[in-house]
Amino acid sequence: MATEGFWGDQAMAERVSREYGTLKQKIETWTTLRDDVGVIEAMMQETDDASSLEELGNQLKELEAKYNVLEVNTLFTGAYDGLNAIVSIHAGAGGVDAQDWAEMLLRMYLRFAENQHWKTSVLMESRGTEAGIKSVTVQISGERAFGHLKTEAGVHRLVRLSPFNADALRQTSFALVDVIPEIERDEDVDIKPGDVRIDTFMAGGHGGQSVNTTYSAVRIVHIPTGMTVQCQNERSQAQNKESAMKVLRGKLLQRTIEQQRQEIAGIRGEVVSAEWGSQIRSYVLHPYQLVKDHRTNYETSDTAKVLDGQVMPFIEERLRQVASEKSSGTA
């Protein structure tokens, strides 16, 4: 930064300065942690007092917890991992049970976001006739929200006794979770004005009620790709348009990244459908209790805790798996 002419490009200089500050803070955090561990270990070797050893042991456990957090943070290496996330959930095979399952997943991710002290906003929701939701799109804003939640993208399978079946038969339901980064800057994705068609319509609430009496809901069609996004939960048309554009940018970016990945791998990706055989995770509530991730094989029998938003262990295991695959060249 002391190089002559560095500040000539103000935007570039500010970006480099921010990156420098971030890296400096990371190094200082790791250095402090290392030094603290060294001090405690030295103190433990110098004392035989049981109460002192217990206290030092507790302090060491606290530092271990800090280490685990820092270790996980090193796994966020993607270009967009630091961005907010836009999560869409679509009910798949399973009828009304699948729609109820989609709503259960929505609650799970809202609770997860709440546990992380992240903000959430429902951008679009299509409710089922009898129960649950057909589809929903949620904006989740928080530190590394996309980096965390991108690991949740895929088909989620539920096995339980159906509350909608008079005979309480066992039912298998599926829902598809899609996660994209929230793209704020136009330079990340080039969307020409002539490439989009913007329609407005009256927003609909629960039970067919109107959210407001104006045509505030917005539907945007990206003509070159045929992608369609819509938003109705904001109060004004301008806000809904802005939110819909964020979703469109994220979808287009995701499409570009996937095309590049396929070109590098020399393969054509298969379309994932929300049905049997394509699930990334299964949630079994009957005849036994188990949540298992089929990618990492991580599992737990505490299904209630998971459905209440405690999904971080699954996320961390998947992040470690992806990092390991990248380092070994198998990703």
Short mmCIF file of C-alpha atoms in Angstrom, two decimals, residues 162-273:
data_model
loop_
_atom_site.label_atom_id
_atom_site.label_comp_id
_atom_site.label_asym_id
_atom_site.label_seq_id
_atom_site.Cartn_x
_atom_site.Cartn_y
_atom_site.Cartn_z
CA SER A 162 -48.92 -39.11 7.83
CA PRO A 163 -51.10 -36.71 9.85
CA PHE A 164 -53.22 -36.29 6.72
CA ASN A 165 -54.04 -39.97 6.28
CA ALA A 166 -57.07 -41.35 8.14
CA ASP A 167 -55.25 -44.65 8.65
CA ALA A 168 -52.04 -42.90 9.80
CA LEU A 169 -50.01 -44.80 7.22
CA ARG A 170 -46.29 -44.25 6.80
CA GLN A 171 -45.61 -41.62 4.16
CA THR A 172 -42.43 -40.57 2.35
CA SER A 173 -42.27 -36.95 1.23
CA PHE A 174 -39.72 -34.87 -0.63
CA ALA A 175 -38.84 -31.19 -0.89
CA LEU A 176 -36.20 -29.40 -2.94
CA VAL A 177 -34.04 -26.71 -1.33
CA ASP A 178 -32.33 -24.22 -3.65
CA VAL A 179 -29.76 -21.71 -2.35
CA ILE A 180 -28.26 -18.79 -4.26
CA PRO A 181 -26.17 -15.78 -3.18
CA GLU A 182 -27.82 -12.38 -2.94
CA ILE A 183 -26.09 -10.30 -5.62
CA GLU A 184 -26.17 -6.57 -4.93
CA ARG A 185 -23.80 -5.25 -7.59
CA ASP A 186 -24.79 -5.18 -11.25
CA GLU A 187 -21.20 -5.82 -12.37
CA ASP A 188 -21.34 -9.34 -10.92
CA VAL A 189 -24.09 -10.29 -13.36
CA ASP A 190 -24.76 -8.50 -16.64
CA ILE A 191 -28.52 -8.04 -17.09
CA LYS A 192 -29.40 -5.85 -20.04
CA PRO A 193 -32.65 -3.84 -19.74
CA GLY A 194 -33.93 -5.37 -22.96
CA ASP A 195 -33.41 -8.90 -21.63
CA VAL A 196 -36.09 -8.65 -18.96
CA ARG A 197 -39.86 -8.29 -18.99
CA ILE A 198 -41.40 -6.90 -15.82
CA ASP A 199 -45.04 -7.61 -14.98
CA THR A 200 -46.99 -6.34 -11.99
CA PHE A 201 -49.99 -7.93 -10.31
CA MET A 202 -51.98 -7.70 -7.10
CA ALA A 203 -50.29 -9.46 -4.21
CA GLY A 204 -52.26 -12.31 -2.65
CA GLY A 205 -52.17 -13.22 1.03
CA HIS A 206 -53.22 -16.29 2.99
CA GLY A 207 -56.51 -17.79 1.93
CA GLY A 208 -56.66 -15.69 -1.21
CA GLN A 209 -56.76 -12.43 0.70
CA SER A 210 -55.06 -9.39 -0.79
CA VAL A 211 -51.90 -8.14 0.88
CA ASN A 212 -52.75 -4.65 -0.32
CA THR A 213 -55.04 -3.05 -2.87
CA THR A 214 -52.31 -1.98 -5.31
CA TYR A 215 -50.48 -3.92 -7.97
CA SER A 216 -47.34 -4.14 -5.86
CA ALA A 217 -46.30 -7.71 -6.68
CA VAL A 218 -43.63 -8.04 -9.37
CA ARG A 219 -42.80 -10.83 -11.79
CA ILE A 220 -39.58 -10.62 -13.82
CA VAL A 221 -38.92 -12.83 -16.84
CA HIS A 222 -35.35 -13.12 -18.10
CA ILE A 223 -36.04 -13.56 -21.80
CA PRO A 224 -32.71 -15.17 -22.93
CA THR A 225 -32.93 -17.98 -20.35
CA GLY A 226 -36.66 -18.09 -19.67
CA MET A 227 -36.05 -17.74 -15.93
CA THR A 228 -38.98 -16.30 -13.99
CA VAL A 229 -38.84 -14.82 -10.50
CA GLN A 230 -41.46 -12.97 -8.53
CA CYS A 231 -41.81 -11.15 -5.23
CA GLN A 232 -44.94 -9.96 -3.46
CA ASN A 233 -44.24 -9.68 0.26
CA GLU A 234 -42.73 -6.18 0.30
CA ARG A 235 -45.07 -3.23 0.73
CA SER A 236 -44.18 -1.36 -2.44
CA GLN A 237 -43.70 -2.28 -6.08
CA ALA A 238 -40.21 -0.75 -6.06
CA GLN A 239 -39.14 -2.91 -3.11
CA ASN A 240 -40.57 -6.04 -4.71
CA LYS A 241 -38.77 -5.23 -7.96
CA GLU A 242 -35.47 -4.76 -6.12
CA SER A 243 -35.89 -8.06 -4.26
CA ALA A 244 -36.87 -9.91 -7.44
CA MET A 245 -33.81 -8.55 -9.26
CA LYS A 246 -31.58 -9.84 -6.45
CA VAL A 247 -33.08 -13.30 -6.86
CA LEU A 248 -32.63 -13.15 -10.65
CA ARG A 249 -28.99 -12.08 -10.34
CA GLY A 250 -28.33 -14.95 -7.96
CA LYS A 251 -29.98 -17.49 -10.25
CA LEU A 252 -28.04 -16.24 -13.28
CA LEU A 253 -24.78 -16.33 -11.34
CA GLN A 254 -25.54 -19.86 -10.16
CA ARG A 255 -26.28 -20.87 -13.75
CA THR A 256 -22.97 -19.43 -14.97
CA ILE A 257 -20.97 -21.14 -12.22
CA GLU A 258 -22.66 -24.48 -12.92
CA GLN A 259 -21.95 -24.17 -16.66
CA GLN A 260 -18.29 -23.46 -15.93
CA ARG A 261 -18.11 -26.42 -13.55
CA GLN A 262 -19.59 -28.74 -16.17
CA GLU A 263 -17.23 -27.48 -18.86
CA ILE A 264 -14.21 -28.06 -16.61
CA ALA A 265 -15.41 -31.54 -15.68
CA GLY A 266 -16.40 -32.30 -19.26
CA ILE A 267 -19.84 -33.50 -18.24
CA ARG A 268 -23.41 -32.38 -18.51
CA GLY A 269 -25.15 -32.10 -15.17
CA GLU A 270 -28.38 -33.92 -14.54
CA VAL A 271 -31.51 -32.08 -13.51
CA VAL A 272 -32.27 -32.76 -9.85
CA SER A 273 -35.89 -33.58 -9.09
#
